[in-house]
Coordinates of C-alpha atoms in Angstrom, one line a residue:
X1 CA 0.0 0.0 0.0
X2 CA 2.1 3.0 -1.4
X3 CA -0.8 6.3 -0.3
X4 CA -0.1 9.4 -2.2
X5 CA 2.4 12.4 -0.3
X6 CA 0.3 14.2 1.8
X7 CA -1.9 10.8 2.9
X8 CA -1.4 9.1 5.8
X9 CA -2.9 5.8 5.2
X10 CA -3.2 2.1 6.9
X11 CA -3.6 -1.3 6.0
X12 CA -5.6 -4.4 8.0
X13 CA -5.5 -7.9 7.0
X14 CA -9.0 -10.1 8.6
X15 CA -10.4 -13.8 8.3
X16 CA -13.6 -12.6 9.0
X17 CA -14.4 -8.8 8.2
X18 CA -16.0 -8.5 11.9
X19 CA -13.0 -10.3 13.3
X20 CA -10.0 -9.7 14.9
X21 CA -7.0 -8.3 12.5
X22 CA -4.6 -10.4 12.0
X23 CA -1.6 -8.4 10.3
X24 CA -1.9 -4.4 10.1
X25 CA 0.7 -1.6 8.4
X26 CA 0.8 1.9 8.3
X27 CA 2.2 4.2 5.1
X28 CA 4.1 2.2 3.0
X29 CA 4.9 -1.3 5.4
X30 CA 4.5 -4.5 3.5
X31 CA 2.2 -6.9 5.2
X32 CA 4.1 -10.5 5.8
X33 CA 1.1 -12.7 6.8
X34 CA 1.5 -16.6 6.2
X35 CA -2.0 -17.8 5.4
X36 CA -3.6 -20.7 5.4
X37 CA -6.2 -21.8 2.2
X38 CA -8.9 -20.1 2.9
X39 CA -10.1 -16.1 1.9
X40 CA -9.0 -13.0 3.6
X41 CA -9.9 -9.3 3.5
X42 CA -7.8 -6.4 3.5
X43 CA -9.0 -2.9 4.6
X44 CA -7.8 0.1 3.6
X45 CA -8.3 3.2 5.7
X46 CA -7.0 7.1 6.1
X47 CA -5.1 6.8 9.6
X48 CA -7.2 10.3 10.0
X49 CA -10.7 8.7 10.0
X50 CA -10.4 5.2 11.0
X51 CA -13.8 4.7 11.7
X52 CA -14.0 5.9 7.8
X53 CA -16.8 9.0 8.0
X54 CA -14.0 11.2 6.6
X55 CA -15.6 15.1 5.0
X56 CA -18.5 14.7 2.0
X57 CA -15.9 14.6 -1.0
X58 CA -12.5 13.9 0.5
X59 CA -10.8 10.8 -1.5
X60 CA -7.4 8.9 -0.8
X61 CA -5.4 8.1 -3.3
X62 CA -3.0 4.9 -3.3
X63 CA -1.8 2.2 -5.1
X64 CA -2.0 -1.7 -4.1
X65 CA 0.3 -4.8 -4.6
X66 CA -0.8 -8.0 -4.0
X67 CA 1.6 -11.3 -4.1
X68 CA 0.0 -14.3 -3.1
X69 CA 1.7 -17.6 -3.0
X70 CA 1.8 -20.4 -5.8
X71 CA 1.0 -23.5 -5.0
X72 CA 3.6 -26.2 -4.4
X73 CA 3.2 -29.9 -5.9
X74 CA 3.4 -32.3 -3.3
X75 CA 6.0 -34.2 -2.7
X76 CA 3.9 -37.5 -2.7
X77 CA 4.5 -38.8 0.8
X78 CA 1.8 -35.9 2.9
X79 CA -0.1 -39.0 4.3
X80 CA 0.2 -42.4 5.6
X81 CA -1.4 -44.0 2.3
X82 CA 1.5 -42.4 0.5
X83 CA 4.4 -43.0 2.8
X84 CA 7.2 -43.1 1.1
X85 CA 8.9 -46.5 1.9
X86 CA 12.2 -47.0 4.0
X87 CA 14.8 -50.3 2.6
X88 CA 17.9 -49.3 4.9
X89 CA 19.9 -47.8 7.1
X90 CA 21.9 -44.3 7.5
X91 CA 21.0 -40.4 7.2
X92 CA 19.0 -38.8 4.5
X93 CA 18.5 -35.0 4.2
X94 CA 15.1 -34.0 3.2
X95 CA 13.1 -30.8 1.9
X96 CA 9.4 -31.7 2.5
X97 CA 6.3 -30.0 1.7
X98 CA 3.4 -30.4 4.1
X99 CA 4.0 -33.1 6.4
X100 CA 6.7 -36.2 5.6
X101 CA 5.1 -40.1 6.1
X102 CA 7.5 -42.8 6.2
X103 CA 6.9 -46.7 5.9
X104 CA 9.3 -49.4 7.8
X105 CA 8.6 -52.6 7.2
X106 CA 10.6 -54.2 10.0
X107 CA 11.6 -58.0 11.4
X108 CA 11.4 -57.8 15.3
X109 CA 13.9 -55.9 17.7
X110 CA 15.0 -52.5 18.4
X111 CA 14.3 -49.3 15.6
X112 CA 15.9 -46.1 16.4
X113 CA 15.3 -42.9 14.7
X114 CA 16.4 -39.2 15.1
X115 CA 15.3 -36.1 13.1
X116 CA 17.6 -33.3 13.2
X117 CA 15.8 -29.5 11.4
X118 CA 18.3 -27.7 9.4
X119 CA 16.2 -24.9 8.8
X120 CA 15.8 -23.4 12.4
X121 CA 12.1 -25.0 12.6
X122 CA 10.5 -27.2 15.7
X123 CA 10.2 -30.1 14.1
X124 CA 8.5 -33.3 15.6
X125 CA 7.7 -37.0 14.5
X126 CA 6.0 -39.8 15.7
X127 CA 5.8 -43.5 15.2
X128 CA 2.9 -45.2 14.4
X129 CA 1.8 -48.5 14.1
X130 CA 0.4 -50.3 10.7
X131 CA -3.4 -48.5 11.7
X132 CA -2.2 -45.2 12.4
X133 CA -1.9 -45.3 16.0
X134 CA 0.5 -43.1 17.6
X135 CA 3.5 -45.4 19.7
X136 CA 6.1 -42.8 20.4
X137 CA 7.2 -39.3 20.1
X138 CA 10.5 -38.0 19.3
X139 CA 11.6 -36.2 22.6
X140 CA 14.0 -33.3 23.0
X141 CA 14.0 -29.2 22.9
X142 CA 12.2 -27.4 20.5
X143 CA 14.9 -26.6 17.3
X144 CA 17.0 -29.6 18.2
X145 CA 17.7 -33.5 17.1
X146 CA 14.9 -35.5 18.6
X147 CA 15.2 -39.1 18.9
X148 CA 13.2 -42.2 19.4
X149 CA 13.9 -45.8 19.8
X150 CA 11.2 -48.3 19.9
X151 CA 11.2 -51.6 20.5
X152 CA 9.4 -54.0 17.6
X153 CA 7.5 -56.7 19.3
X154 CA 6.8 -58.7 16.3
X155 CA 8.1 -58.2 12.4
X156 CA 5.5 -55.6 10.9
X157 CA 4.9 -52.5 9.3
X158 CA 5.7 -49.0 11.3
X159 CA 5.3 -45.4 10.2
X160 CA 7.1 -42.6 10.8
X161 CA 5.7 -38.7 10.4
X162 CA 7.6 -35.7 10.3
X163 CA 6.0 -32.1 10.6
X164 CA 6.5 -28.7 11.9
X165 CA 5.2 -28.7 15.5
X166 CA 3.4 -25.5 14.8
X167 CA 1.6 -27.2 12.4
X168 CA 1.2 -30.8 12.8
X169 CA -1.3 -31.4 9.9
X170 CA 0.7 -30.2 7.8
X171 CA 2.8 -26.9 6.9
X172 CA 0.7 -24.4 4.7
X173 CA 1.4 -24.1 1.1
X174 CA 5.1 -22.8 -0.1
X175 CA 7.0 -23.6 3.1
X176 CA 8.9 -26.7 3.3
X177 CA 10.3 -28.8 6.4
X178 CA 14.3 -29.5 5.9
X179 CA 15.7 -32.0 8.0
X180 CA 18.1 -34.6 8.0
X181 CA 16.5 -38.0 9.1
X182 CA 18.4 -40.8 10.6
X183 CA 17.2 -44.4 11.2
X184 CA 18.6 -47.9 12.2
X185 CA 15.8 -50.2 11.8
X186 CA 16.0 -54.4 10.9
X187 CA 14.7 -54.8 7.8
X188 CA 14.1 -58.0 5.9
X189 CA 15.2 -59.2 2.0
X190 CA 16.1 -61.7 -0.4
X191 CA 18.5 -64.2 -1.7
X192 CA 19.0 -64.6 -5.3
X193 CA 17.3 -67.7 -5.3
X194 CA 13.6 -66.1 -3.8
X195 CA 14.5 -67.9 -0.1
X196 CA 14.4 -66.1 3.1
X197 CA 17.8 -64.4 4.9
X198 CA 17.7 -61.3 7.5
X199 CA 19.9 -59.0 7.9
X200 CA 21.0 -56.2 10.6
X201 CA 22.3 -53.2 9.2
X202 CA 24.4 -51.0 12.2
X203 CA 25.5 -47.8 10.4
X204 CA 28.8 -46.5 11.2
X205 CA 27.3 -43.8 12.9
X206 CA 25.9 -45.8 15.6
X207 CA 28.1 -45.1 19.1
X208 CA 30.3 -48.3 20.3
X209 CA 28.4 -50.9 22.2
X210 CA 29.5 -51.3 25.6
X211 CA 27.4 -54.5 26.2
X212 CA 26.4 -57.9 24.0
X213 CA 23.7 -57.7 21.6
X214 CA 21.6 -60.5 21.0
X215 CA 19.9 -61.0 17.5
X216 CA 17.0 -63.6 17.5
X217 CA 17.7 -66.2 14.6
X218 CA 14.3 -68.2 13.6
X219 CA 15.6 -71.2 11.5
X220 CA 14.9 -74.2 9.8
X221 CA 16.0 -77.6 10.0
X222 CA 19.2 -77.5 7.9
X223 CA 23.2 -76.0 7.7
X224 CA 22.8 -72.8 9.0
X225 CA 26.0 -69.9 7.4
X226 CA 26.6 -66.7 10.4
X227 CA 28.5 -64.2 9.0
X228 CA 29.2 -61.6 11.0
X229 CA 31.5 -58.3 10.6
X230 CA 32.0 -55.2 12.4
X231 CA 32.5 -51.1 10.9
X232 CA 35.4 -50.3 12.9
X233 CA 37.0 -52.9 15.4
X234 CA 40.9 -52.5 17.3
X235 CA 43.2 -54.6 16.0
X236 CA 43.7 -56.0 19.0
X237 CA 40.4 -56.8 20.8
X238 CA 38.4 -57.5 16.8
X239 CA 34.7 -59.1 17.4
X240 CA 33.7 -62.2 18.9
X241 CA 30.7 -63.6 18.6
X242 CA 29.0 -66.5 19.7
X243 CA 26.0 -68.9 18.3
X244 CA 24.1 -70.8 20.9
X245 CA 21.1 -73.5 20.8
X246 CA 17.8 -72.7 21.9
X247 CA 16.5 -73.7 25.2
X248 CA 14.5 -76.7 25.9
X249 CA 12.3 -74.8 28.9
X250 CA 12.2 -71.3 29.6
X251 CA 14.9 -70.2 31.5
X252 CA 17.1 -73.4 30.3
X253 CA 20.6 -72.4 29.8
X254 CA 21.6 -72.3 26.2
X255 CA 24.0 -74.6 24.8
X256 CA 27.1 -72.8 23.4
X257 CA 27.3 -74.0 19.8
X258 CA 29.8 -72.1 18.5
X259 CA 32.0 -69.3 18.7
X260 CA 34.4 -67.1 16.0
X261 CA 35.8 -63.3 16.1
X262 CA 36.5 -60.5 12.9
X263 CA 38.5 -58.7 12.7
X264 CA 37.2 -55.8 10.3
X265 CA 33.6 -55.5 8.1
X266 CA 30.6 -53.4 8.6
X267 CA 27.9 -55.7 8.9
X268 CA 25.4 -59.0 10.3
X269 CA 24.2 -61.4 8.0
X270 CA 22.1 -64.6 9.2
X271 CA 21.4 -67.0 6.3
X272 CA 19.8 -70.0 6.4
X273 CA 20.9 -73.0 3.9
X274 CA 19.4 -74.6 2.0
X275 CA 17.0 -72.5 1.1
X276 CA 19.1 -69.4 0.2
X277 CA 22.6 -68.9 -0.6
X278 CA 24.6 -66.2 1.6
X279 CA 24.7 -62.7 0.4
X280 CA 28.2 -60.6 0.0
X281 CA 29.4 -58.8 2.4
X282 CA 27.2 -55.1 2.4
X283 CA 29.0 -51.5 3.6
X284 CA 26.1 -49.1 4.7
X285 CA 27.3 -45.7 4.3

C-alpha cells in the first residue's frame, strides 16, 4: 500500500471482516502474513478517520500490490497412504512440503530414529503402528535433534511422520520442512534364489556398544552360514561372537554351539541353507 504524499494511510488484514486483525501496516509497510487456504480481506483506511466518515468529497489516493503464494506440488508422501517406503539404514537430508510419512517394514527388535531441522524449525515426528496409532514421540527441545527408539514386538509395518510442531497437519502451502533424518531399523530381504535371509544393518554412525547384543535367529531344519563383521574394530580386541542353541524350557541355559571373532567389516548377516545362498558382504554408508 504505497498512499499518495500528503496521505497518511493504513492497512488491516482479517479472516472474518468482523474479526480480529490479524496483520496491520501503516504508510508504505509490507504486510508478511503466512496464510492458510482459505479467503482473507484487506482494509484500507485514512489513519485520520479510521472509523472511515472522513468530510463529504474527501478521496485517498494509493496504489495496491498483492503477491500471493503459488502453489507447491506435493511431494507425494503428505499421508500415511502415500508414505514413502524405507529399505535401509543411514542419514538422509530432506526438503518436505506439508508433512513427511515414512513406511518401515521391519523384522522384530529395536528401531531407532532421530530427526535433526536444518532450517531453524521445531520439528516433531512420531511412530505409528500399521493403523495409524500413535506409539512414540520424538523427545528433545524445541529446534533440536529429537530421537526415538522403539522396541518392535513382532516383524511388521511401522510409520514414521515428520512435521512442523506449529503445524502438525501439515505446513501451509510454499513452506517446506528440511531435515536430516536418521534411522537404524531391521529390515528384511532376499536371496537370489527367492529364499528367506535377515539381515542387521548397524550404520557407522551408531556409538560403540559397551554390552552384548543379542539378535533372534528363527531357522529351519538345515546348515545354518553366520557371517558376522563389524565397521570399525581394534586390532587387537576385533569381534567375537557366539552362536548358541535354543533352550528346551524357559529359562534353560543355552547350549554354546559355536564361537568365532572379525577382525574388520561393517555388517550381520544370518542366512539360512538350503533355502538361500549367503549374500556378499554389504557396507552401509
Amino acid at each position: 500500500n504505497t498512499p499518495a504524499a500528503s496521505q497518511d494511510m493504513n492497512i488491516a488484514l482479517y479472516r472474518d471482516p468482523t474479526g480480529p486483525i490479524l496483520a496491520a501496516g501503516r504508510e508504505t509497510d509490507t504486510i508478511n502474513y503466512l496464510a492458510s487456504d482459505g479467503t482473507y480481506y484487506l482494509r484500507v483506511i485514512w489513519a485520520q478517520y479510521p472509523d472511515g466518515n472522513h468530510p463529504d468529497g474527501a478521496t485517498y489516493t494509493y496504489s495496491l500490490d498483492v503477491d500471493l503464494p503459488e502453489e507447491m506440488p506435493s511431494d507425494g508422501n503428505d499421508t500415511l497412504e502415500t508414505a514413502t517406503p524405507i529399505t535401509g539404514s543411514g542419514t538422509t537430508i530432506h526438503s518436505g512440503t506439508g508433512v513427511d510419512w515414512y513406511r518401515i517394514d521391519t523384522l522384530s527388535g529395536e528401531m531407532s530414529f532421530s530427526v535433526t531441522p536444518t532450517a531453524g524449525q521445531n520439528l516433531n515426528f512420531t511412530l505409528h503402528n500399521a493403523d495409524g496409532t500413535i506409539l512414540r514421540a520424538g523427545q528433545d527441545a524445541a529446534e533440536a535433534t529429537k530421537a526415538l527408539d522403539y522396541l518392535a514386538g513382532t516383524d511388521d509395518t511401522y510409520y514414521l511422520k515428520v512435521f512442523w510442531a506449529r503445524y502438525p497437519d501439515g505446513a501451509p502451502n510454499g513452506v517446506t520442512i528440511d531435515y536430516s533424518l536418521s534411522l537404524r531399523p531391521l529390515v528384511q530381504l532376499r536371496c537370489r534364489d527367492q529364499g528367506m535371509m535377515r539381515v542387521y544393518f548397524v550404520p557407522s554412525s551408531v556409538a560403540p556398544r559397551r554390552s552384548p547384543d543379542w539378535p533372534k535367529i528363527t531357522a529351519i531344519t538345515g546348515e545354518s552360514e553366520v557371517v558376522v563383521s563389524a565397521a570399525s574394530v581394534s586390532p587387537r580386541s576385533g569381534v567375537a561372537y557366539s552362536t548358541f542353541a535354543p533352550a528346551a524350557q524357559p529359562g534353560e541355559r543355552r547350549k554354546l554351539l559355536s564361537a568365532s571373532s572379525v577382525m574388520k567389516n561393517s555388517t550381520w548377516a544370518y542366512c539360512w541353507a538350503p533355502i538361500c545362498s549367503p549374500p556378499e558382504p554389504r557396507t552401509i554408508e
